[in-house]
Every structure is written in C-alpha cells, then in structure tokens.
Amino acid sequence: MPLYLGLDSSTQSLTATAIEVEGAMRSVLFSRSFPFDSLLPRYGTRHGVLPSLAPGVVHAPPLMWAEALDDVIGMLTREENVDWSRLRAISGSAQQHGSVYLTRSARDRLAHLDPHRPLAEQMRDVFARPTSPVWMDTSTTAECRQIEQALGGWRAVARLTGSRCYERFTAAQIRRFAREEPGGYARTDRVHLVSSWLASLLAGQDAPIDHGDGSGMNLMAIAELEWSRAAIQSTAEGLGPRLPPLAHPWHVVGVLSPFWIRRFHLPPARVVVWSGDNPCSLVGTGLVAQRSITVSLGTSDTIFGPIAGPRPSDDGTGHVFASTTGGYMGMTVFKNGSLARERIRDRYGMDWPAFSRALQSTPPGNRGGIVLPWFEPEITPAVLTPGIRRHGVDPAAAPSNIRGLVEGQMMAMALHSRWMGPPPDTIHATGGASANRDILQIMADVFDATVLQLPSRNSAALGAALRAYHGDLVAEGVPVRWPEVVRGFTEPLPERISPVPAHAEIYQTQMRIYDQLERDALGPGAVGRESPGSGSLENGAQ
Ligand code: XUL
C-alpha cells in the first residue's frame, strides 16, 4: 500500500506522521515528535529558540532544523517497522514567517551532498546569517511602520498582502537585516522560509514557497498570488531576485535527492512543496466548512477557517492566507498560547492534573475575575510591553488565576475572530492542549459552540502527509477532491463537548467586560484593536 510522510518543523519540535492509503483503506502508521531542545541540546535552544539576544529578538538556528531532519529521518528508517520502499511522497509543514538566509554556495552544496556524511556538517557554512528570526520576534516595529508608510498605510498593505505589517512577518524581518547587517544581506543569495528551506534540503534543489506560507510574508499580492513588486521594493533593495518562486500548494518540487536515497535506502519519492503549519492544519483538521472553525492550541494559539475571498479584516486584526486547498483562509494568532499556560502552571507549582483540578474547582465566569493573559508581548491584540493583568483576581489564589488565564485566552479568541464571518457553531480543536477536556469545555461555553476533538493532535504533520498524498495524485493526473483525500483521517471523535446554555450566558456578559478591559489596557486607537487612525500607528501598539 502506498505510504506518505508528513513532517512538521514547529517551534519546539520536529514531528513525523506516516499514513498509508489505498482506496478506502486508510491508516496512520505512526506519529512521533522529537523536541529540538532534547534531540539536539548542543544548539542551546529553550522551547526551540535561542536565549534572547536583545529585547524582542527571537531567533533559532536554521542548521538545527536541518540536523533534526537528518536525525529524525535516520531514526524513523531504522526504528519504525515499515517497508519504506512503498514511500510515494513526502511533504511538510513548518512554523510560519521565519526566514533562512543562504549564500550562493548553498545551491551547489544542496546538489552535491555526500550521503556518507551528516547533513549539518555539509551545510554548516552556507548561511549568510547564522540564526533565523522566528514568528515570536517582535523587534521590527519600526520596519513595519516604514513599509506601511511606503505602501500607503496599513489598510493598503492589508488589502495588498492579506495582513497589515506584522513584526514577525518576513518583510519586516528582511528589512531589519538589510539595514542592520548590510554585509550579511549582500552575501545573501536566497531568502527562504523555514518551509522552503527544509523542502530544498529534501529535494536537493532550491524549492519554491507555496502560496499558503507565502501569505505570511507581507510580500505576496493576496488576490493574484504573485510577488508584489511594490511590497518587495518597499522592503529591501535587490530583494526580488533573492526570493524563491511561488508555487501552488500541490506543486511537486522534485524527488528525494540522492543524498536521502543512498543514506537511508529510500525510494525516489516525490517531494511536494512544504507549507506553513496553520495552512497544513486546515487540511489535518478536516477542512472545516462554513460555520465551523479550527482552534489550534499549540505554542501559539490560532483560530482559522475558510473564508469566501481575500477580504482582510477592517480593524487590522488577523490575516488572510491562501489556503493549501485553493481558496482562502482567515486566521487570528495569539502568542500567549501554551507557553502562557505552562508559565501560570509553573508559577503555582502545579502539574497538568492539578491545572485541570483548578479549572474544575472554580465556577464559569470566575466570579467576575478576569485575567489578560499577556506573559509575552502579544500579537492579538498588539501588546508590546508584556505583563499579565488581573481584575478581581487575587494573585495568591492559584485556581482562579488558572481559570482566569484560560477564560481570557478563549474570550480573546472569540472576540478577535469575529471579523472572519458569522459565529461558528462547531469548533475543531487541535494541538497539545486539546487533550484537556476542561479547557475545551470553557472553549465550548465561551464560543457557545460544539467542540469536536480530532483523532490526531498533530494536525499540521497529518495535514502535511495528506498534502503529500494529494500532490502525488495530482502529479499522476488522477482527478482528486479534497474531502476524498482527508476521508478516514480527520473525522472527529464521537464524543462532542456541548456548550452549557447558562455558562454561555455568563460569558456573553464577561466578554463585554473583557473587551472593555482590553481597550482600557491598550489605550485608544491601538493597532489591531480597533480602526486605528494613521497617527496612532506611528507610535507603535501600546
Ligand atoms: C502564524 C504564527 C504561528 C506560527 C507558529 O501566523 O505566527 O502560528 O506559525 O508555528
């Protein structure tokens, strides 16, 4: 039976999910995650990123991602009892926005890798910038404002690229590098995303960026799905030739390069272009339909679903991305996701069962107590000066702080996803924390919607495996329909988590108060909070 492999290079780990499919016979063979910190401790990452170099600067080593790819494929081919000769195609998913800067030598090196030597040893010196800024970086506010100004303001950028300028998006990151390290930028021959960098390693050639991940750069014209000349010119001089081409999400880059074939005795499987983790999760959570939405509770919390067309929110919140299935998806992203849940758990010396007990022992609505969950600078709403804000919650009362944080996260998600369309009646929950039913009950009550759990919590890696399958069928000229592709893999578990009407009512009131507290905390005209006048944008988000 044909075998397909999906890899997800997320912020904290590399996950591999293998599926086999033949007609109606479908199964997940394995899904395994390898956290970067423990897999490759010598890079010194914590939660997958380097200890901060300067305020707001969050980078990770691109060589570590390459070494993880080599190590994990090595382990899988040795340890998993699988007939790898059946491998038909590989695709991948990666944390979005992060950029990899390669010198001219990289292309030649990619094409001539020695299968007897580790990948990292051979790619060590191909970087024009040794570290990659990742999506958690908030250091580029000045560059965002400059690009927006050059392009006629944030609304014009949102209309053109699907999002106003965001600090973590690739354009602002490239601009900062070009300005601060002109020598490094001059040595840069290619700027890849994490996704296209890893696809290049597998295919042994320079891979394109797919429209889904290309949407997270503030460089692609979202309606045309082409690089925007104006956005490129407003970002950095000479950027155009440094960008890889764009491609459809089902584009086949090539086959596995001889390096992988000889090193691990793999067949010449197709390499389908990689995409971002959120566009891949849309596939891995079953292509949620109208009035449904996916909530992914991962390092970042994200909420997304299909939308009718490339219409950005008119308050500067959220993003329009090209969907990996064709069409468009809307998304809003929150930085204070699982790391905030971990931080508050650790602050009160709890483990996850105690965290759940804290949720069970406190009432919905937290007796009016509210927590604004901003341990880290927040993306939505734009909060540059972090700090958790409590209202009517005693800092010493562990359970109500825990409930306040989770309720705050859910209310922020519900409020800041309203721009996408009518409220959802069904939510597909994925990501590590979607295993926790107490969290999901709060989600159901806050959104007043039924929450469905999915069989796989690694929806990005599963989505990548399904994209490998889809890309292979397209390449074979087989007529394909997406619902057919995902069938048998993404059906929600039978047990549903229903909203409790009395609780939903409490949250309607609580959410109005939360909304006001957020406005008060951020001040008038904060970016992404309400329609900002251009003046407020000059001053940054706070
Ligand atoms: C999306 C975003 C995050 C990363 C994390 O815009 O910034 O969800 O993709 O993996």
XYZ file of C-alpha atoms and ligand atoms in Angstrom:
552
model
C 0.000 0.000 0.000
C 1.411 3.448 -0.860
C 2.966 5.328 2.032
C 3.076 9.103 2.554
C 5.175 11.009 5.065
C 4.295 14.376 6.605
C 6.863 16.320 8.630
C 6.120 19.310 10.831
C 9.044 21.501 11.856
C 7.258 23.528 14.506
C 8.674 25.970 17.029
C 9.603 23.302 19.553
C 9.895 20.003 17.725
C 10.023 18.008 14.539
C 7.032 15.686 14.178
C 6.703 12.921 11.604
C 3.380 11.337 10.675
C 3.182 8.487 8.165
C -0.061 7.401 6.544
C -0.915 4.611 4.175
C -3.759 4.900 1.707
C -5.257 2.704 -0.908
C -8.803 3.471 -1.949
C -10.947 3.217 1.162
C -8.155 1.578 3.216
C -6.544 4.307 5.229
C -4.477 4.378 8.382
C -1.939 6.387 10.327
C 1.133 4.199 10.709
C 2.884 6.326 13.289
C 3.167 9.861 14.545
C 6.264 10.777 16.546
C 7.578 14.084 17.869
C 11.185 14.986 18.621
C 11.664 18.164 20.681
C 14.651 20.179 19.445
C 15.893 21.017 22.978
C 16.401 17.365 23.894
C 17.181 15.993 20.417
C 19.975 18.492 19.769
C 20.956 20.067 23.102
C 24.229 21.439 21.789
C 22.368 24.242 19.966
C 21.336 25.583 23.374
C 17.699 26.283 22.488
C 14.954 26.528 25.063
C 11.492 25.693 23.769
C 13.127 25.613 20.316
C 14.502 29.160 20.314
C 17.796 30.736 21.378
C 18.000 32.624 24.643
C 17.139 36.201 23.739
C 19.912 38.241 22.194
C 18.168 41.587 22.714
C 14.662 42.750 23.678
C 12.068 41.355 21.308
C 14.649 39.420 19.287
C 13.760 35.723 18.981
C 15.900 33.566 16.716
C 16.601 29.870 16.160
C 19.447 28.100 14.354
C 18.469 27.000 10.830
C 21.229 24.403 10.943
C 19.425 22.758 13.883
C 16.295 22.300 11.764
C 18.437 20.670 9.060
C 20.201 18.396 11.525
C 16.875 17.391 13.054
C 15.611 16.432 9.605
C 18.645 14.195 9.040
C 18.471 12.652 12.530
C 14.722 12.073 12.528
C 14.571 10.516 9.062
C 17.527 8.351 10.143
C 15.737 7.226 13.297
C 12.452 6.560 11.533
C 14.038 4.448 8.837
C 15.936 2.434 11.482
C 13.305 2.154 14.191
C 9.895 2.086 12.537
C 8.983 -1.320 11.271
C 7.845 -0.032 7.911
C 8.557 -1.063 4.352
C 9.974 2.265 3.185
C 10.147 1.133 -0.424
C 6.406 1.985 -0.517
C 7.091 5.661 0.188
C 5.430 7.620 -2.623
C 5.695 11.230 -1.484
C 6.813 13.495 1.353
C 5.572 16.931 2.230
C 5.987 19.179 5.195
C 4.703 21.899 7.405
C 6.770 24.471 9.241
C 6.397 27.293 11.708
C 5.440 30.313 9.635
C 7.240 33.582 8.884
C 10.777 32.544 9.989
C 13.452 33.235 7.370
C 16.681 31.493 6.359
C 19.435 33.457 4.605
C 21.667 31.448 2.258
C 24.819 32.347 0.373
C 25.481 31.462 -3.233
C 27.303 28.279 -2.228
C 24.091 26.708 -0.898
C 22.641 25.646 -4.243
C 25.744 23.808 -5.313
C 26.076 22.197 -1.890
C 22.450 21.032 -1.981
C 23.007 19.359 -5.317
C 26.152 17.509 -4.241
C 25.546 16.243 -0.736
C 27.686 13.296 0.332
C 25.414 10.541 1.721
C 28.197 9.273 3.973
C 28.468 12.494 5.940
C 25.842 14.138 8.174
C 23.782 16.861 6.538
C 24.598 19.528 9.134
C 28.341 19.038 8.670
C 27.926 19.814 4.969
C 25.515 22.751 5.296
C 27.305 24.484 8.181
C 28.846 27.271 6.099
C 26.041 28.090 3.654
C 24.367 30.722 5.817
C 24.642 34.454 5.202
C 23.009 34.807 8.621
C 23.706 32.092 11.183
C 20.396 32.461 13.013
C 16.834 32.814 11.747
C 14.312 35.257 13.152
C 11.142 33.315 14.001
C 7.486 34.179 14.484
C 7.985 35.093 18.153
C 10.248 38.005 17.231
C 8.784 41.436 17.993
C 11.821 43.580 17.225
C 10.704 45.108 13.925
C 8.005 47.654 14.783
C 9.972 50.484 13.153
C 10.370 48.465 9.945
C 6.630 47.678 9.910
C 5.760 51.346 10.101
C 8.268 52.207 7.361
C 6.912 49.576 4.981
C 3.314 50.615 5.699
C 4.182 54.221 5.081
C 5.858 53.400 1.761
C 2.827 51.374 0.655
C 0.188 53.933 1.641
C -0.756 52.854 5.174
C -1.758 49.689 6.978
C -5.081 49.290 5.189
C -3.353 49.399 1.810
C -0.882 46.737 2.981
C -3.724 44.576 4.309
C -5.611 44.867 1.028
C -2.492 44.097 -0.969
C -0.964 41.253 1.074
C -3.832 39.982 3.274
C -2.397 41.405 6.522
C -1.174 44.755 7.768
C 2.538 44.700 8.564
C 3.304 42.455 11.490
C 6.620 42.332 13.317
C 7.032 38.599 12.773
C 6.151 38.646 9.070
C 9.114 38.120 6.815
C 9.203 41.518 5.076
C 9.873 43.476 8.253
C 12.472 40.889 9.311
C 14.267 41.089 5.973
C 14.234 44.881 6.067
C 15.794 44.942 9.513
C 18.539 42.530 8.454
C 19.293 44.503 5.277
C 19.556 47.719 7.277
C 21.446 46.431 10.272
C 23.740 43.939 8.585
C 24.217 45.184 5.035
C 27.258 42.909 4.600
C 25.218 39.822 5.505
C 22.379 40.921 3.249
C 24.830 41.492 0.390
C 26.097 37.915 0.831
C 22.512 36.596 0.772
C 21.641 34.874 -2.471
C 18.316 33.363 -1.278
C 15.862 34.155 1.482
C 13.883 31.046 2.277
C 11.062 30.408 4.706
C 11.542 27.528 7.153
C 9.183 25.509 4.943
C 11.008 26.122 1.662
C 14.419 25.681 3.310
C 13.530 22.187 4.521
C 11.892 21.249 1.208
C 15.096 22.374 -0.540
C 17.114 20.036 1.663
C 14.912 17.074 0.782
C 14.795 17.783 -2.951
C 18.474 18.796 -3.194
C 17.483 21.937 -5.051
C 16.121 25.372 -4.410
C 12.418 24.818 -3.580
C 9.639 27.354 -4.152
C 7.452 28.897 -1.461
C 3.833 27.795 -1.607
C 1.023 30.376 -1.699
C -0.123 29.419 1.815
C 3.179 30.168 3.553
C 3.925 32.990 1.095
C 0.865 34.754 2.537
C 2.721 35.243 5.827
C 5.409 37.494 4.403
C 3.688 40.825 3.576
C 5.314 40.343 0.159
C 2.750 38.391 -1.857
C -0.236 40.032 -3.576
C -3.004 38.012 -1.961
C -5.559 38.333 -4.775
C -3.127 37.488 -7.590
C -0.961 35.004 -5.642
C 2.157 36.636 -7.083
C 5.056 38.517 -5.555
C 4.098 42.166 -5.226
C 6.699 44.361 -6.861
C 5.617 47.324 -4.708
C 5.893 45.346 -1.473
C 9.293 43.981 -2.474
C 10.592 47.436 -3.356
C 9.323 48.852 -0.062
C 11.082 46.127 1.897
C 14.702 45.992 0.798
C 16.795 46.824 -2.219
C 17.530 43.927 -4.510
C 15.090 41.623 -2.722
C 13.224 40.342 -5.814
C 15.957 38.060 -7.155
C 16.670 36.792 -3.650
C 13.166 35.303 -3.267
C 12.345 31.793 -4.479
C 9.462 31.473 -6.935
C 5.921 30.963 -5.640
C 4.029 27.759 -6.356
C 0.667 26.106 -5.861
C 0.482 24.106 -2.638
C 0.295 20.865 -4.634
C 3.405 21.629 -6.689
C 5.938 18.796 -6.858
C 9.428 20.179 -6.240
C 11.150 17.023 -7.444
C 12.062 13.697 -5.917
C 14.151 12.949 -2.848
C 17.736 13.843 -3.668
C 20.358 11.071 -3.991
C 21.623 12.052 -0.515
C 18.463 10.689 1.168
C 18.080 7.775 -1.201
C 21.581 6.466 -0.575
C 21.882 7.476 3.059
C 18.657 5.831 4.236
C 17.832 3.470 1.355
C 14.700 5.410 0.475
C 12.974 5.309 -2.928
C 12.868 8.410 -5.187
C 9.664 9.613 -3.537
C 8.091 12.867 -4.705
C 8.752 15.954 -2.604
C 5.584 18.063 -2.542
C 6.160 21.737 -1.720
C 6.026 22.432 2.030
C 3.661 24.962 3.593
C 3.070 26.733 6.889
C 1.803 24.876 9.931
C -1.546 26.662 10.011
C -2.404 26.104 6.337
C -1.393 22.447 6.827
C -3.557 22.178 9.949
C -6.570 23.313 7.947
C -6.175 20.076 5.979
C -5.243 17.972 9.031
C -8.335 19.088 10.934
C -10.687 18.067 8.144
C -11.101 21.238 6.068
C -13.592 22.826 8.377
C -16.574 24.085 6.392
C -18.900 27.088 6.667
C -19.855 27.966 10.285
C -17.004 25.742 11.515
C -13.602 26.831 12.621
C -10.377 25.265 13.870
C -8.752 26.275 17.132
C -5.188 25.081 17.461
C -3.809 25.156 20.993
C -0.075 24.973 20.417
C 2.929 27.113 21.227
C 0.840 29.847 19.630
C -2.930 29.597 19.821
C -4.502 30.125 16.418
C -8.068 30.257 15.179
C -8.762 29.818 11.499
C -11.218 28.701 8.891
C -12.080 29.047 5.227
C -13.321 32.456 4.096
C -15.048 33.442 0.889
C -12.347 35.624 -0.646
C -9.249 37.708 0.058
C -11.064 40.232 2.236
C -8.923 41.332 5.193
C -10.443 42.434 8.484
C -11.155 46.138 8.536
C -9.829 46.641 12.061
C -6.295 45.462 11.344
C -6.770 42.124 13.142
C -5.797 38.769 11.749
C -4.706 37.548 8.376
C -5.994 36.359 5.052
C -3.899 33.459 3.803
C -4.128 31.461 0.613
C -5.437 28.070 1.631
C -3.432 24.955 0.792
C -6.627 23.560 -0.721
C -7.113 26.525 -3.054
C -9.298 29.451 -1.952
C -8.616 31.448 1.182
C -8.495 31.088 4.953
C -8.839 33.691 7.674
C -6.729 33.417 10.803
C -6.007 35.221 14.047
C -2.893 34.375 16.078
C -2.151 34.653 19.775
C 1.379 34.392 21.059
C 0.390 33.650 24.643
C -0.737 30.095 23.980
C 0.762 27.008 25.554
C 3.781 28.852 26.947
C 1.405 31.083 28.947
C -0.492 28.022 30.192
C 2.829 26.486 31.227
C 4.043 29.689 32.831
C 0.980 30.025 35.057
C 1.021 26.313 35.885
C 4.679 26.595 36.940
C 4.104 29.801 38.860
C 1.725 27.910 41.139
C 3.890 24.778 41.237
C 1.268 22.597 39.552
C 1.284 19.702 37.131
C -1.382 19.294 34.421
C -3.764 17.202 36.571
C -3.624 19.929 39.244
C -4.224 22.521 36.490
C -7.376 20.628 35.500
C -8.487 20.343 39.130
C -8.115 24.139 39.404
C -10.469 24.539 36.434
C -12.921 22.040 37.922
C -12.951 23.725 41.328
C -13.775 27.204 40.028
C -17.064 28.408 38.500
C -17.545 29.543 34.878
C -17.059 33.299 34.814
C -14.508 33.074 37.668
C -16.821 35.049 39.999
C -16.245 38.058 37.769
C -12.450 37.801 37.914
C -10.647 38.375 34.629
C -7.039 37.799 33.550
C -5.491 39.411 30.450
C -3.012 36.654 29.563
C -0.022 38.641 28.277
C 3.051 36.976 29.748
C 4.846 37.655 26.462
C 4.392 40.549 24.032
C 1.094 39.692 22.382
C 0.277 39.578 18.675
C -3.513 39.926 19.088
C -4.199 42.485 20.286
C -0.837 44.116 19.682
C 0.785 44.351 23.116
C 4.474 45.220 23.047
C 5.001 45.638 26.787
C 4.102 42.291 28.297
C 2.644 41.678 31.703
C -0.281 39.658 32.956
C -3.163 41.926 34.054
C -5.610 40.769 36.747
C -9.023 42.259 37.504
C -10.779 40.984 40.599
C -8.401 38.044 40.892
C -6.190 37.622 43.942
C -2.627 36.835 42.729
C -2.298 34.333 45.586
C -5.417 32.366 44.588
C -3.970 29.761 42.238
C -7.224 28.194 40.945
C -8.855 31.476 39.959
C -5.653 32.622 38.231
C -5.618 29.417 36.219
C -9.274 29.742 35.250
C -8.835 33.459 34.549
C -5.986 32.744 32.151
C -7.816 30.057 30.183
C -11.040 32.097 30.064
C -9.043 35.147 28.969
C -7.419 33.174 26.157
C -10.784 31.880 24.942
C -12.545 35.235 25.161
C -9.724 36.917 23.227
C -10.050 34.237 20.546
C -13.803 34.651 20.287
C -13.595 38.458 20.140
C -10.776 38.672 17.632
C -12.149 36.105 15.214
C -15.464 37.904 14.693
C -14.093 39.579 11.566
C -13.975 36.205 9.772
C -17.753 35.856 9.496
C -20.788 34.572 11.385
C -20.015 32.936 14.742
C -19.083 29.261 14.373
C -21.450 26.579 15.581
C -18.736 23.914 15.529
C -15.084 24.104 16.535
C -12.464 21.527 15.604
C -9.870 21.561 18.387
C -6.291 20.502 17.815
C -2.841 20.968 19.354
C -1.415 19.590 22.598
C -3.866 21.305 24.958
C -6.862 19.988 23.013
C -6.432 16.810 25.053
C -7.696 18.701 28.094
C -11.482 18.469 28.330
C -11.728 21.152 30.984
C -10.101 23.640 28.637
C -12.374 22.516 25.808
C -15.493 22.946 27.964
C -14.506 26.581 28.542
C -13.981 26.917 24.794
C -17.457 25.494 24.084
C -19.091 27.791 26.658
C -17.249 30.965 25.597
C -17.973 30.428 21.884
C -21.398 28.898 22.554
C -20.438 26.237 20.025
C -19.924 22.477 19.985
C -16.277 21.467 20.273
C -15.044 18.375 18.468
C -11.807 16.613 19.305
C -9.833 15.095 16.485
C -8.124 11.716 16.452
C -4.727 13.349 15.851
C -3.355 16.213 17.864
C -0.538 16.630 15.349
C -2.831 18.125 12.730
C -0.026 20.015 10.981
C 2.041 16.861 10.389
C -1.077 14.904 9.406
C -2.057 17.750 7.076
C 1.418 17.580 5.524
C 1.075 13.813 4.975
C -2.336 14.363 3.373
C -0.855 17.090 1.182
C 1.846 14.635 0.098
C -0.915 12.202 -0.893
C -2.897 14.930 -2.667
C 0.186 16.252 -4.533
C 1.081 12.738 -5.638
C -2.415 12.145 -7.047
C -2.366 15.496 -8.863
C 1.062 14.653 -10.334
C -0.307 11.299 -11.530
C -3.164 13.106 -13.253
C -5.767 11.423 -11.033
C -8.867 13.607 -10.525
C -8.970 14.477 -6.817
C -11.406 16.074 -4.431
C -10.150 17.251 -1.050
C -12.978 15.695 1.022
C -11.977 12.373 -0.535
C -8.315 12.961 0.353
C -8.948 13.561 4.059
C -11.671 10.913 4.466
C -10.844 8.348 7.132
C -8.188 10.549 8.771
C -9.860 13.642 10.114
C -13.300 12.562 11.345
C -13.806 13.990 14.844
C -14.089 11.649 17.825
C -17.722 10.700 18.517
C -17.952 12.409 21.885
C -18.847 16.088 21.494
C -18.322 18.839 24.024
C -21.506 20.892 24.067
C -21.898 24.379 25.450
C -23.905 24.714 28.668
C -26.503 27.467 27.941
C -26.267 29.020 31.429
C -22.477 29.212 31.151
C -22.615 30.628 27.631
C -24.821 33.389 29.007
C -22.310 34.202 31.746
C -19.574 34.522 29.134
C -21.622 36.877 26.969
C -21.502 39.366 29.836
C -17.946 38.505 30.817
C -16.774 39.014 27.249
C -18.135 42.558 27.110
C -16.155 43.346 30.260
C -13.058 41.623 28.852
C -13.382 43.657 25.661
C -13.517 46.897 27.638
C -10.583 45.924 29.862
C -8.539 45.171 26.776
C -9.395 48.569 25.305
C -8.517 50.266 28.589
C -5.216 48.378 28.842
C -4.152 49.291 25.338
C -5.376 52.849 25.118
C -7.331 54.419 22.295
C -6.586 53.507 18.709
C -4.310 50.552 19.461
C -3.286 48.605 16.367
C -5.405 45.585 15.660
C -7.801 46.550 18.407
C -9.985 48.962 16.537
C -9.761 51.003 13.351
C -6.608 52.969 14.019
C -6.024 56.427 12.628
C -2.706 56.534 10.855
C -1.339 58.719 13.685
C -1.750 56.025 16.313
C 0.221 53.618 14.165
C 3.281 55.846 14.209
C 3.501 55.382 17.950
C 3.514 51.615 17.899
C 0.970 49.447 19.542
C 0.945 50.409 23.159
C 1.119 32.147 12.479
C 2.134 32.153 13.560
C 2.307 30.927 14.356
C 3.442 30.100 13.842
C 3.748 29.034 14.880
O 0.945 33.391 11.903
O 2.823 33.115 13.761
O 1.134 30.172 14.426
O 3.143 29.583 12.581
O 4.054 27.843 14.452
